[in-house]
Coordinates of C-alpha atoms in Angstrom, one line a residue:
M1 CA 9.8 -22.0 -18.1
R2 CA 7.5 -21.4 -14.4
R3 CA 7.2 -24.3 -13.3
R4 CA 3.8 -26.6 -13.0
R5 CA 2.4 -29.3 -10.1
T6 CA -0.4 -31.2 -9.7
G7 CA -2.9 -30.2 -6.8
M8 CA -6.4 -29.3 -5.6
I9 CA -6.6 -26.3 -3.7
A10 CA -10.0 -25.1 -0.6
V11 CA -10.7 -22.1 0.6
V12 CA -11.3 -21.2 4.2
S13 CA -12.9 -18.0 5.1
A14 CA -12.4 -16.1 7.5
L15 CA -16.0 -18.2 9.4
G16 CA -13.5 -21.0 9.2
M17 CA -16.4 -22.7 6.7
T18 CA -14.5 -24.0 4.0
A19 CA -15.8 -25.1 0.7
V20 CA -13.8 -27.9 -1.2
L21 CA -12.7 -27.3 -5.0
G22 CA -12.8 -30.3 -6.4
G23 CA -13.2 -34.4 -6.4
C24 CA -11.2 -35.2 -3.3
G25 CA -11.5 -34.4 0.3
L26 CA -8.6 -32.6 2.0
T27 CA -6.7 -35.8 3.6
G28 CA -6.3 -38.3 0.1
G29 CA -3.2 -39.8 -0.4
S30 CA 0.0 -39.5 1.0
D31 CA 1.6 -38.2 -1.7
E32 CA -0.1 -34.6 -1.2
V33 CA 1.1 -32.6 0.3
T34 CA -0.8 -28.6 1.0
L35 CA -0.6 -25.6 1.5
R36 CA -2.0 -23.1 4.1
L37 CA -2.1 -20.0 2.7
V38 CA -4.2 -16.8 5.3
A39 CA -4.9 -13.5 2.7
A40 CA -6.0 -10.1 3.5
D41 CA -9.6 -8.6 2.1
Y42 CA -9.6 -6.2 -0.3
G43 CA -13.5 -6.4 -1.1
D44 CA -15.8 -3.4 0.3
S45 CA -18.4 -5.8 0.9
A46 CA -19.2 -9.8 0.6
A47 CA -20.0 -9.7 -3.1
N48 CA -16.8 -9.0 -4.3
S49 CA -14.6 -10.1 -0.9
S50 CA -11.2 -11.5 -1.5
E51 CA -12.6 -14.9 -1.2
K52 CA -13.9 -14.3 -5.2
Y53 CA -10.7 -13.3 -6.0
W54 CA -9.2 -16.6 -4.4
N55 CA -11.9 -18.8 -5.4
S56 CA -11.2 -18.9 -9.8
L57 CA -7.3 -18.6 -9.1
V58 CA -8.5 -22.2 -6.5
E59 CA -10.6 -23.5 -10.3
A60 CA -7.8 -22.6 -12.2
Y61 CA -5.2 -24.2 -10.0
E62 CA -7.8 -27.4 -9.4
K63 CA -7.8 -28.4 -13.0
D64 CA -4.3 -30.0 -13.1
H65 CA -3.0 -30.1 -9.9
P66 CA -4.6 -33.2 -7.8
D67 CA -1.8 -33.4 -5.7
V68 CA -1.8 -30.2 -4.0
N69 CA -4.3 -28.9 -1.4
V70 CA -4.4 -24.8 -0.9
E71 CA -6.8 -23.8 2.0
V72 CA -6.7 -20.2 1.6
S73 CA -8.2 -18.3 4.4
I74 CA -9.5 -14.3 4.0
Y75 CA -9.4 -11.4 6.8
S76 CA -9.6 -8.8 7.2
W77 CA -7.4 -6.0 6.8
T78 CA -8.1 -5.0 10.8
D79 CA -7.8 -9.3 11.1
V80 CA -5.2 -9.9 8.9
D81 CA -1.4 -9.4 10.6
R82 CA -2.1 -9.9 14.4
K83 CA -3.4 -13.5 13.0
V84 CA -0.6 -14.2 11.0
K85 CA 1.7 -13.2 13.9
E86 CA -0.7 -15.5 16.8
L87 CA 0.2 -18.5 14.6
V88 CA 3.8 -18.4 13.9
D89 CA 3.7 -17.4 18.2
A90 CA 2.4 -20.5 18.8
G91 CA 4.0 -22.8 16.4
K92 CA 1.3 -23.0 13.8
A93 CA 3.0 -20.7 11.0
P94 CA 1.8 -20.9 7.6
D95 CA 2.5 -21.9 4.5
L96 CA 2.5 -18.7 2.9
A97 CA 0.6 -15.4 4.0
Q98 CA -0.4 -12.1 2.4
I99 CA -0.5 -9.6 4.8
G100 CA 1.1 -5.6 5.0
A101 CA 4.5 -6.4 6.8
Y102 CA 7.4 -9.0 6.4
A103 CA 10.5 -7.7 8.2
D104 CA 10.4 -8.8 11.3
Y105 CA 9.5 -12.6 10.3
A106 CA 13.0 -12.8 7.4
K107 CA 14.8 -10.9 10.1
A108 CA 13.6 -14.3 13.0
G109 CA 14.6 -16.4 9.6
K110 CA 11.0 -18.0 9.5
L111 CA 11.4 -17.5 5.7
Y112 CA 12.3 -18.2 2.6
T113 CA 13.7 -16.2 -0.1
A114 CA 11.7 -15.2 -3.3
S115 CA 15.4 -17.3 -5.2
E116 CA 14.9 -19.9 -3.2
L117 CA 10.4 -20.1 -4.4
L118 CA 10.1 -18.7 -7.8
S119 CA 11.4 -19.2 -11.1
I120 CA 13.0 -16.4 -12.3
T121 CA 11.0 -15.4 -15.2
T122 CA 8.7 -14.6 -12.2
Q123 CA 10.8 -13.2 -10.1
A124 CA 12.4 -11.4 -12.8
D125 CA 8.3 -10.2 -13.8
F126 CA 8.6 -8.0 -10.6
L127 CA 8.1 -4.2 -11.3
P128 CA 12.3 -2.9 -9.9
Q129 CA 11.3 -0.3 -6.9
L130 CA 8.9 -3.9 -5.6
A131 CA 11.4 -5.5 -5.5
A132 CA 14.4 -4.2 -4.0
A133 CA 11.3 -3.0 -0.8
G134 CA 11.4 -6.2 -0.9
A135 CA 14.2 -6.6 0.1
V136 CA 16.8 -7.1 3.6
N137 CA 19.9 -7.1 3.3
G138 CA 20.6 -7.5 -0.1
A139 CA 17.9 -11.1 -0.5
Q140 CA 14.2 -10.7 -1.4
Y141 CA 11.9 -12.0 1.4
G142 CA 8.7 -9.6 1.0
M143 CA 7.4 -10.3 -2.8
P144 CA 4.5 -7.8 -3.8
F145 CA 1.2 -8.8 -4.6
A146 CA -0.4 -5.9 -4.7
S147 CA 1.0 -2.3 -5.3
S148 CA -0.5 1.7 -5.5
T149 CA 0.3 5.5 -5.4
R150 CA -1.0 8.4 -4.4
L151 CA -1.9 11.6 -5.8
L152 CA -3.8 15.5 -5.6
F153 CA -7.9 15.1 -5.8
Y154 CA -9.3 18.0 -6.2
N155 CA -13.2 18.6 -6.9
K156 CA -13.3 20.2 -9.9
S157 CA -17.2 22.0 -9.6
L158 CA -15.0 22.9 -5.8
F159 CA -12.7 24.1 -8.9
A160 CA -14.6 26.1 -11.8
D161 CA -16.8 27.3 -9.2
A162 CA -13.8 29.1 -7.5
G163 CA -12.5 29.8 -11.0
I164 CA -9.3 28.7 -10.4
E165 CA -7.1 25.1 -11.4
A166 CA -5.4 21.9 -10.2
P167 CA -2.8 23.1 -9.1
Q168 CA 1.2 22.4 -9.7
T169 CA 3.2 23.8 -7.1
W170 CA 3.1 24.0 -3.6
Q171 CA 2.6 28.1 -3.9
G172 CA -0.1 27.0 -6.1
L173 CA -1.9 25.3 -4.1
V174 CA -2.0 28.0 -1.7
T175 CA -3.7 30.4 -4.3
A176 CA -5.9 27.4 -5.2
A177 CA -6.7 27.0 -0.5
E178 CA -8.0 30.0 -0.3
A179 CA -9.5 30.3 -3.6
L180 CA -11.9 27.8 -2.0
K181 CA -11.8 29.6 1.5
A182 CA -13.6 32.4 0.1
D183 CA -15.6 30.3 -1.6
G184 CA -17.4 28.5 1.8
V185 CA -15.1 25.1 1.3
K186 CA -15.8 23.9 3.7
F187 CA -11.9 22.3 3.8
P188 CA -9.8 23.9 0.9
Y189 CA -6.9 21.5 1.8
A190 CA -8.0 17.5 3.3
L191 CA -4.6 17.7 5.4
P192 CA -4.9 13.9 7.5
L193 CA -2.4 13.9 10.7
G194 CA -4.3 11.4 12.5
P195 CA -3.9 8.9 14.1
E196 CA -5.0 6.4 11.5
E197 CA -2.8 6.6 8.9
A198 CA -0.6 9.7 9.4
Q199 CA 2.4 8.2 7.8
A200 CA 0.6 8.3 4.0
E201 CA 0.7 12.1 4.5
T202 CA 3.3 12.7 5.5
M203 CA 5.7 11.5 3.2
Q204 CA 3.4 12.5 0.3
W205 CA 4.5 15.6 1.3
L206 CA 8.2 14.6 2.7
L207 CA 9.0 14.4 -0.6
S208 CA 7.3 17.2 -2.5
G209 CA 10.0 18.9 -0.7
R210 CA 12.5 16.6 -1.4
G211 CA 12.8 15.2 1.1
G212 CA 11.9 11.7 2.7
Y213 CA 12.2 9.1 5.5
T214 CA 15.3 7.8 4.2
D215 CA 18.9 9.0 2.3
P216 CA 19.0 7.5 -0.3
N217 CA 22.1 7.3 -0.5
T218 CA 22.5 5.4 3.1
G219 CA 19.1 4.4 3.9
S220 CA 20.0 5.3 7.3
Y221 CA 16.9 8.1 9.0
V222 CA 16.7 11.0 8.1
L223 CA 13.3 12.7 9.6
D224 CA 14.8 15.5 10.8
S225 CA 15.7 16.5 7.6
D226 CA 16.6 20.3 7.1
E227 CA 14.4 19.4 3.8
N228 CA 12.2 17.8 6.2
V229 CA 12.1 20.3 8.5
E230 CA 11.2 23.3 6.2
T231 CA 8.9 21.4 5.1
F232 CA 6.6 20.6 7.6
D233 CA 7.4 24.9 8.9
W234 CA 5.7 25.6 5.3
L235 CA 2.6 24.0 6.0
K236 CA 2.1 24.4 10.0
S237 CA 2.5 28.7 8.4
E238 CA 1.0 28.6 5.0
L239 CA -2.2 26.4 5.1
V240 CA -2.9 25.4 8.9
G241 CA -1.8 28.5 10.1
E242 CA -3.9 30.4 7.4
D243 CA -6.5 28.5 8.3
L244 CA -6.9 26.4 4.7
V245 CA -7.6 22.9 6.1
G246 CA -10.7 23.1 7.5
P247 CA -12.4 23.1 11.3
V248 CA -10.9 19.9 12.0
E249 CA -7.8 20.1 13.1
P250 CA -4.5 18.1 11.4
K251 CA -3.8 16.0 14.0
S252 CA -7.8 15.0 15.0
L253 CA -8.4 14.8 11.2
D254 CA -8.4 10.7 10.1
R255 CA -7.7 9.6 6.2
A256 CA -10.6 8.1 6.8
D257 CA -12.8 10.9 8.1
A258 CA -11.2 13.1 5.3
F259 CA -12.2 10.7 2.1
E260 CA -15.2 10.9 3.2
A261 CA -15.7 14.5 3.7
F262 CA -14.6 14.7 0.1
T263 CA -17.7 12.0 -1.8
D264 CA -19.8 14.1 0.5
G265 CA -18.4 17.6 -1.6
D266 CA -17.3 19.7 1.4
V267 CA -13.1 18.9 0.1
G268 CA -12.2 21.1 -2.1
M269 CA -8.2 19.2 -2.4
L270 CA -6.2 16.6 -0.6
N271 CA -4.3 13.2 -1.2
G272 CA -5.5 10.4 -2.5
H273 CA -5.6 6.6 -3.8
P274 CA -7.0 4.1 -6.8
T275 CA -9.7 3.7 -4.6
L276 CA -10.8 7.5 -3.7
M277 CA -12.6 7.6 -7.4
K278 CA -14.9 5.0 -7.2
A279 CA -16.5 5.6 -3.7
A280 CA -16.0 9.6 -4.7
A281 CA -18.2 8.7 -8.0
A282 CA -20.4 6.5 -6.8
K283 CA -21.6 10.3 -4.9
G284 CA -21.8 12.0 -7.6
V285 CA -18.0 13.7 -7.5
K286 CA -16.9 15.2 -10.6
F287 CA -13.1 15.2 -9.7
G288 CA -9.3 15.6 -10.7
M289 CA -5.9 13.9 -10.4
V290 CA -2.9 16.1 -11.0
P291 CA 0.7 14.9 -9.4
M292 CA 1.3 16.1 -5.9
P293 CA 2.7 20.0 -5.9
G294 CA 5.9 20.4 -5.5
V295 CA 7.7 23.5 -4.8
E296 CA 8.8 24.5 -8.6
G297 CA 6.4 22.4 -9.7
P298 CA 4.7 19.0 -9.7
S299 CA 6.3 16.3 -7.7
R300 CA 9.3 13.9 -9.8
I301 CA 8.1 10.7 -6.5
S302 CA 5.6 9.8 -5.2
M303 CA 4.4 7.7 -2.8
G304 CA 4.3 4.2 -3.2
V305 CA 2.7 1.4 -1.2
A306 CA 2.2 -2.1 -1.5
D307 CA 1.1 -5.2 -0.5
W308 CA 3.7 -8.0 0.1
M309 CA 3.4 -12.4 0.3
M310 CA 5.1 -14.5 1.7
A311 CA 6.5 -17.8 2.7
F312 CA 7.9 -19.6 5.7
K313 CA 9.9 -22.2 6.2
Q314 CA 8.3 -23.8 9.1
N315 CA 6.5 -26.8 7.5
G316 CA 9.0 -27.1 4.6
H317 CA 7.2 -26.7 2.1
A318 CA 9.7 -24.3 -0.1
E319 CA 8.6 -27.2 -3.5
E320 CA 5.0 -26.6 -3.9
A321 CA 4.4 -23.3 -2.1
G322 CA 7.0 -21.9 -5.5
D323 CA 5.5 -23.5 -7.4
F324 CA 1.7 -22.2 -6.6
L325 CA 2.8 -18.4 -6.4
D326 CA 4.8 -18.9 -9.7
F327 CA 0.5 -19.5 -10.6
V328 CA -0.2 -16.4 -9.0
Y329 CA 1.2 -14.0 -9.9
D330 CA 0.8 -15.0 -13.8
D331 CA -0.1 -12.5 -16.4
E332 CA -3.6 -12.8 -15.8
N333 CA -4.3 -13.1 -12.2
V334 CA -1.7 -10.3 -10.8
L335 CA -4.5 -8.9 -13.7
S336 CA -7.1 -10.1 -12.9
L337 CA -6.5 -8.5 -9.0
S338 CA -6.2 -6.1 -9.9
R339 CA -9.3 -4.8 -12.4
E340 CA -11.3 -6.2 -10.0
Y341 CA -10.6 -4.0 -6.8
D342 CA -8.4 -1.0 -8.5
L343 CA -4.9 -2.3 -7.5
L344 CA -1.6 -1.8 -9.7
P345 CA -0.2 -4.6 -11.0
V346 CA 3.2 -5.4 -9.1
T347 CA 4.5 -6.5 -12.6
T348 CA 6.2 -5.0 -15.4
P349 CA 4.3 -7.5 -18.0
V350 CA 0.7 -6.1 -16.9
W351 CA 1.8 -2.8 -16.4
D352 CA 3.0 -2.7 -19.9
T353 CA -1.0 -4.2 -20.7
M354 CA -3.0 -2.1 -18.2
S355 CA -0.8 1.4 -19.4
V356 CA -2.0 1.2 -22.7
A357 CA -5.5 -0.3 -21.9
K358 CA -8.6 1.3 -22.6
E359 CA -10.2 -0.3 -19.4
D360 CA -8.1 1.0 -17.4
A361 CA -7.9 4.4 -18.7
D362 CA -8.8 5.8 -15.3
L363 CA -6.0 4.5 -13.9
K364 CA -3.5 6.3 -16.1
P365 CA -2.4 8.8 -13.7
F366 CA -1.1 6.4 -11.0
L367 CA -0.1 3.2 -12.9
D368 CA 2.1 6.1 -14.1
A369 CA 3.0 7.3 -10.9
L370 CA 4.4 3.8 -9.8
P371 CA 7.9 2.5 -12.3
T372 CA 8.8 6.3 -9.8
S373 CA 7.0 5.8 -6.4
E374 CA 8.7 5.8 -3.4
L375 CA 8.0 3.2 -0.3
Y376 CA 7.8 2.7 2.9
P377 CA 11.0 2.1 4.5
V378 CA 9.5 -2.0 5.1
G379 CA 12.3 -4.2 5.1
R380 CA 14.0 -2.4 8.1
T381 CA 12.7 -4.1 11.2
S382 CA 13.0 -0.9 12.9
W383 CA 9.8 0.6 10.4
A384 CA 6.9 -0.4 12.3
A385 CA 8.2 1.3 15.3
V386 CA 9.4 4.2 13.7
N387 CA 5.7 4.7 11.9
A388 CA 3.8 4.1 14.7
A389 CA 5.5 7.2 16.6
I390 CA 4.6 9.4 13.9
K391 CA 1.3 8.3 13.7
Q392 CA 1.2 9.4 17.4
K393 CA 3.1 13.2 17.3
I394 CA 3.7 14.3 14.1
G395 CA -0.2 16.5 13.3
R396 CA 1.8 18.4 16.9
A397 CA 4.7 19.6 14.8
V398 CA 1.3 21.8 13.0
A399 CA -0.9 22.5 15.9
Y400 CA -1.2 25.4 17.9
G401 CA 2.0 25.8 19.5
G402 CA 4.1 22.8 17.9
D403 CA 7.1 23.0 16.4
P404 CA 8.1 21.0 12.8
A405 CA 12.1 21.2 14.5
T406 CA 10.9 19.5 17.7
V407 CA 8.6 17.2 16.5
L408 CA 10.9 15.7 13.7
R409 CA 14.5 16.2 15.8
E410 CA 11.7 14.1 18.5
L411 CA 10.9 11.3 15.6
Q412 CA 14.8 10.1 14.1
A413 CA 16.0 10.5 17.7
T414 CA 13.4 7.1 17.7
A415 CA 14.0 6.6 14.6
A416 CA 18.0 6.2 15.1
T417 CA 17.2 4.2 18.5
E418 CA 14.9 1.4 16.9
E419 CA 17.9 2.2 14.3
N420 CA 20.6 0.7 16.1
A421 CA 18.9 -2.4 17.7
E422 CA 18.5 -3.3 14.6

């Protein structure tokens, strides 16, 4: 049975305004405990800010919890990780943080493990590969909060005009791109290897080429593996070299710009996540989604990503934080978050529900890809530096005069140095 305790919650916006949702203030009786949570904003406007989600959660929790105050401070994704770091460095760590990475804090001994916080039921509900990605040296510190996968989006109208179908193989992708180019499409395949999010596009291609960032058996970095070099050799010669990626060099094309071009109807194909669906539909773009093409057929492994919840030890509120998190991960609340922001669920019961629900049919291709997805090696403190290096350098691998093997060897050298320092 999941634990329940009494409490009251206040929500603190990024602007510093506090809305107290209860009959008493933040400084009640001596037995009261205040939990402070810093959270990221999943909304794209004031109307659907994550404050809406947390307010709803607050109201439900407050009914039965008069002895625990929870202050939720919401920041944009641009600011939230930096804000948490500033608080930790200043000796004022929040009790809970919902941000993009946890490994550095875990390595420094600042976090509770999931087993020190959550009920057995809550911990067992996490999708296995997400729980595994939240572990450092076998202990789970990062609790997945939201997830996503990537699929190949294609413009149905442009494909119909060119008389082609969605590709299933690399060769099929080239054939489609050639037809789109001949039909005057600006970006037959958009290849965003610019510094914004090059690590995502890179990983999707590596997985489709039977490679990846790490060895699945040892966990060590293998960026310059034969499979990875072959993948980027192919990208450079067959896509970039044949002028099938559009007028912007991949090293200068960011993901946001590629998405915007897709919603403008200028892109035939690109890798995308669920939020692209709403943006494209809002502009009237008719699109389809298929698994990433592979060498001989659709890739069996998609790239997955997750955002993380973590609990800091500093204030000693393990029991209260754990009880609140049990509530946060209640099926109803996970489902509400996923549907409100077009996110994928992080728990098996909610994945089961959404996989068959008619109202979640648009997300089904992403839901189907989630159980077999592979995530970044976020449990390694070295990943932050490796990630930064990929963003900075990988675009050179497919540039004119570039050499994929050389660039991947440089990245592997960086990874090995960081790995040895862990």
